[in-house]
């Protein structure tokens, strides 16, 4: 066990897996010797050589296409996109190519890879260093989406992802890259994909979140307790496949639900969760599922504090839903 | 600030070779490639007819580019990988895709290597290292660079052949793929079929420079331009390029000049955008005829052998079509499996629903 | 009045608006002299000259970027993307640039344009000539999404779109490009954006759809009548901005709802509609909102019939929801 | 298959011009550009300090590229449009963006032309035809082509200047923009600042060819390479390019060779990836010093005037910073308006909520 932050945990997982599996190749903008702008790949080139950890030209569509070719030919690429906001030039390669490759080739050419990218607001990043694009990938069959919320999860989920034969979008909450710290085993371990964590048990209301937002949710749940509301907090960890059983079991217990996400409300993943809960637990619902989200605007730098659905806003959502 | 990229050409329309040219392709391989060219032409014709009869839904004939696809593939080795755009049925035939496999694919039956999931004309086969076609243009270009980098990492004697055409070369992925291959020194041959049209769009609306080849120089890449109606120019250049790549020198770009004599696809009517005269001019340059003339002139083949071969070919094709027609289409399970490495709950739910629903409806 | 199909109506609207407004410029792959692979732009080059209607190289990211430059400098571009499946190489230009331009430049540089593209399944198009990507654009603030369902709407909505100073994604249902015919005024008229059509009044259940799917819905509603279920059918026409008032008014009347879309179920726009209905009409709901959708798979060519949520599947959804 | 692209250079480090060179920039304009270069350098330095003091959140100094940005802009006309990458504050200053406007933007106050919505260093101003910076690399390249096409449609005497750097030139949008401009013969100058680094990534990992210029030839485009530490080479080339474009000949590519002497941004520590020696070598080539030496040698300026000007400049900058600091940040309404041309119901709902919530919370 060692206290690590998320960056260190990611770095540790990459070292471990590159050692174990010589098919893992890491690359991206500034990812080589320098170790990436957040330094998540630091030391990999020194340890494993430039052929296995290297800088690419600045061309996200090329990075992902290149990764797909490596994957088809037996390697396990782990490309980094420098910021999630810059994943969109690669959107075609991801949703049309990587995601569909296994299916459309009749299981002949698979594209298992882990695309790592820092996401989310709160670092004075304005319109283009703040976005949370998970929803834009969840409509596309064929790609799994994983989001850790702390260093322990970052390492365990990254190792599990690197051992899954599917394309995985691995979104890292950059706002808490260094702020989130906890004990992390130095050994190998996996956190299975598709299983949500019941981070806090409660009987009055279910609060669902993922990534950095999960910490706002935990804080809100603690404050809600003082107001006499016993909140169950779910930390999804994997958005696709979704752990529907854990969600529905919780709703059946509490009858009330708030889903909280940083991304804009409209067509965010909270919408899907809300719709699923209605479909599968309608008769248990005592109030409408409440979506506490970012606003339907681009991310304004000067107002990033106001933009974020932070714990005070989550608390209000909890209260309003509880009192419905 | 000017430079010329010459067009390599050895064999003319009359089957005669340029003075002093020494053929490198073996007689056997040349004859085999010739047969595959004929096969490609014949199958293309049949698929167009079958589309009119609604037996296949879509086809993309490669008339005019049979040498370009078949002979370029003939210059490669079995362990080499192919990435296609779509008009390279000739290349996958040369690589070993059988007539039956092709017909099963075109008719999207249960034995289609792509399990009926894609449109016709989207061939591919894992065992051949022949990557399944995807409709999205140019996406295979950076993929080919990555695939070649895998070959380099393994230190194999293998290269990646990446086919695409001059229209697709306008996509951002072209730039991405060529530059990444150049920087990583990946052993990939970028083989650009410049056939002068992208559906209705003539080259003058596609680019303003001197074709695609000069772009290779911009990436610091070894570059050739060839007459792709000329089997010998194709063979020699691809062979040389293969050696260069396999020796660790990095990628090569070849611009293969030909012409799309047929329609873009069975959904296209080229008379709306070009004249018959223009097409006729190119018909006369037929790349298959050139080889035939050469073979006969050099006593490697005869008209009688040609006729005999062609009749047997027709028979085999018709038989394969008949067999393909008789096979059922894939079951509905093939809609839901292989989306992922496993079947998540939502797909299981949807599959169960569809099974039940189909049962109900059929009552 | 003249009987037209959708292609003819689009073509008519383009002629009319290019005549009226010399700032309208039309371009895309094969769009020039040839008139596009579906011939929607036929005759425009002849009539208005090549500078105003022309072929582009095959580069969707370039087409949209180019359109944005034209728009910033005072023109009204109407680029065509040959198939909606090929819009993804332009995804970055659309969601990061076009959609955010007005906002991030402080209202200085706007990017009003109408991106026309044929979408949807049912033409033996397999994975890449069948997709319905509306949901992938609806999470992005700044871009409006319009989908006509017949020739009358195609002309009226296209004219209104070309006169709106916002970026608009105009999705044309290609399966019924020629099959859908109706009387279309030869004169100028607009169908206002943001207003849904109540295509059929009913009191038992609200059925919501758009584009080609709307016709499946109408057929299903007709059959449901025979089974004694009186279905109100809403045709959205505009997905963003959404006509929430019409939807909620209908739900308050019927208490039951089916939303039907061709795209895969997970994270399709039906999820957002479902979540909104729960938020705004929870106490009126007598059954969970039912989503009758495409499956969460790529679009398999051999099974496109089974894939489509056609009227028999919609009828089953209606029955199940009605009987809930 | 080889060609050379020479680097145009007239003015050396000692402020001396090449034999026979005839200066074309007027003395007045040269002096003005010199002053703006000094201004750019000084403001850059101040912004880095202000970032350390948490007064601005982000800055991107342009040390080493002051001539490249300022003098290239000096060769253009007011009606011309500029598209920037981000390190071209010098160009927008030359175009007329005031020190106060720049400070208001950097501090993201209520008078920021971008209304505080973007990061700092994302300047722009509609009235100047100076398009607001966007962080996404290379997206401005096809946009510039379209903007120039609008100028061509109007038949204006105006061109579009498109700045970007060698790293961004790897993006697909670079290929898209240059090819589309070439095909449409749009009057755009693609001005590539090759400063040898993209954050930590040296050029050798960015491309394998001879820089960016040869790519221009590939697009059939008029192409230049210039020493961008040399004000005269920049001015003459951009002027010539402007004339060429404005005359309807189509686009031009200029590769402007310089060096990023400072860090990538205030978030970067270049000591992790390059040596001080390397930087020092380039420091000595300072583009501002060259002009100063030339001016003084030719009696167009003196050390006294220089000192006087510089002191006044410092004062103006400090005043502007103080004023900018005193201004409030934009109101929360600026989060919700101008997303669209109107305010749809969901934004109105959210705005109403936030107003109410902010009130509640402040109790
Ligand atoms: C990304 C993308 N955009 C557009 C299309 C539609 N499309 C299919 S083929 C084609 C023309 C391609 O021309 P070219 O690359 O020259 O190949 P050729 O047909 O001449 O062999 C177009 C535009 C597509 N398949 N993918
Ligand atoms: C699409 C995109 N990808 C990545 C980034 C992150 N990024 C910002 S600046 C930069 C380096 C750019 O280098 P270059 O183009 O050479 O410009 P310079 O900083 O040298 O002026 C990178 C990778 C981005 N802003 N946009
Ligand atoms: Mg072509
Ligand atoms: Mg640079």
PDB file of C-alpha atoms in Angstrom, chain D residues 24 29 39 43 60-61 82 93 139 182 187 190 202 209 215 237 259 267 280-281 300 307 318 320 322 341:
ATOM      1  CA  UNK D  24      10.562  47.918 -49.257  1.00  0.00           C
ATOM      2  CA  UNK D  29       5.938  51.451 -40.757  1.00  0.00           C
ATOM      3  CA  UNK D  39       5.099  46.195 -26.673  1.00  0.00           C
ATOM      4  CA  UNK D  43       3.218  42.570 -22.246  1.00  0.00           C
ATOM      5  CA  UNK D  60       1.299  32.148 -23.808  1.00  0.00           C
ATOM      6  CA  UNK D  61       4.380  34.259 -24.401  1.00  0.00           C
ATOM      7  CA  UNK D  82      -6.791  37.431 -39.509  1.00  0.00           C
ATOM      8  CA  UNK D  93      -1.651  44.521 -31.708  1.00  0.00           C
ATOM      9  CA  UNK D 139      -9.649  24.297 -36.888  1.00  0.00           C
ATOM     10  CA  UNK D 182      -6.145  25.582 -53.541  1.00  0.00           C
ATOM     11  CA  UNK D 187      -7.166  34.440 -51.448  1.00  0.00           C
ATOM     12  CA  UNK D 190      -1.315  30.264 -44.809  1.00  0.00           C
ATOM     13  CA  UNK D 202      10.413  18.573 -31.159  1.00  0.00           C
ATOM     14  CA  UNK D 209      10.086  15.702 -44.295  1.00  0.00           C
ATOM     15  CA  UNK D 215       3.556  20.384 -48.580  1.00  0.00           C
ATOM     16  CA  UNK D 237       7.307  37.952 -48.600  1.00  0.00           C
ATOM     17  CA  UNK D 259      11.994  29.452 -32.346  1.00  0.00           C
ATOM     18  CA  UNK D 267       1.573  25.887 -17.402  1.00  0.00           C
ATOM     19  CA  UNK D 280      20.525  30.756 -25.666  1.00  0.00           C
ATOM     20  CA  UNK D 281      21.614  30.162 -29.238  1.00  0.00           C
ATOM     21  CA  UNK D 300      16.007  56.262 -37.782  1.00  0.00           C
ATOM     22  CA  UNK D 307      14.517  54.425 -23.514  1.00  0.00           C
ATOM     23  CA  UNK D 318       0.736  49.112 -15.916  1.00  0.00           C
ATOM     24  CA  UNK D 320      -4.071  49.307 -18.365  1.00  0.00           C
ATOM     25  CA  UNK D 322      -4.717  48.432 -13.099  1.00  0.00           C
ATOM     26  CA  UNK D 341     -29.564  33.857 -31.523  1.00  0.00           C
TER      27      UNK D 341
END
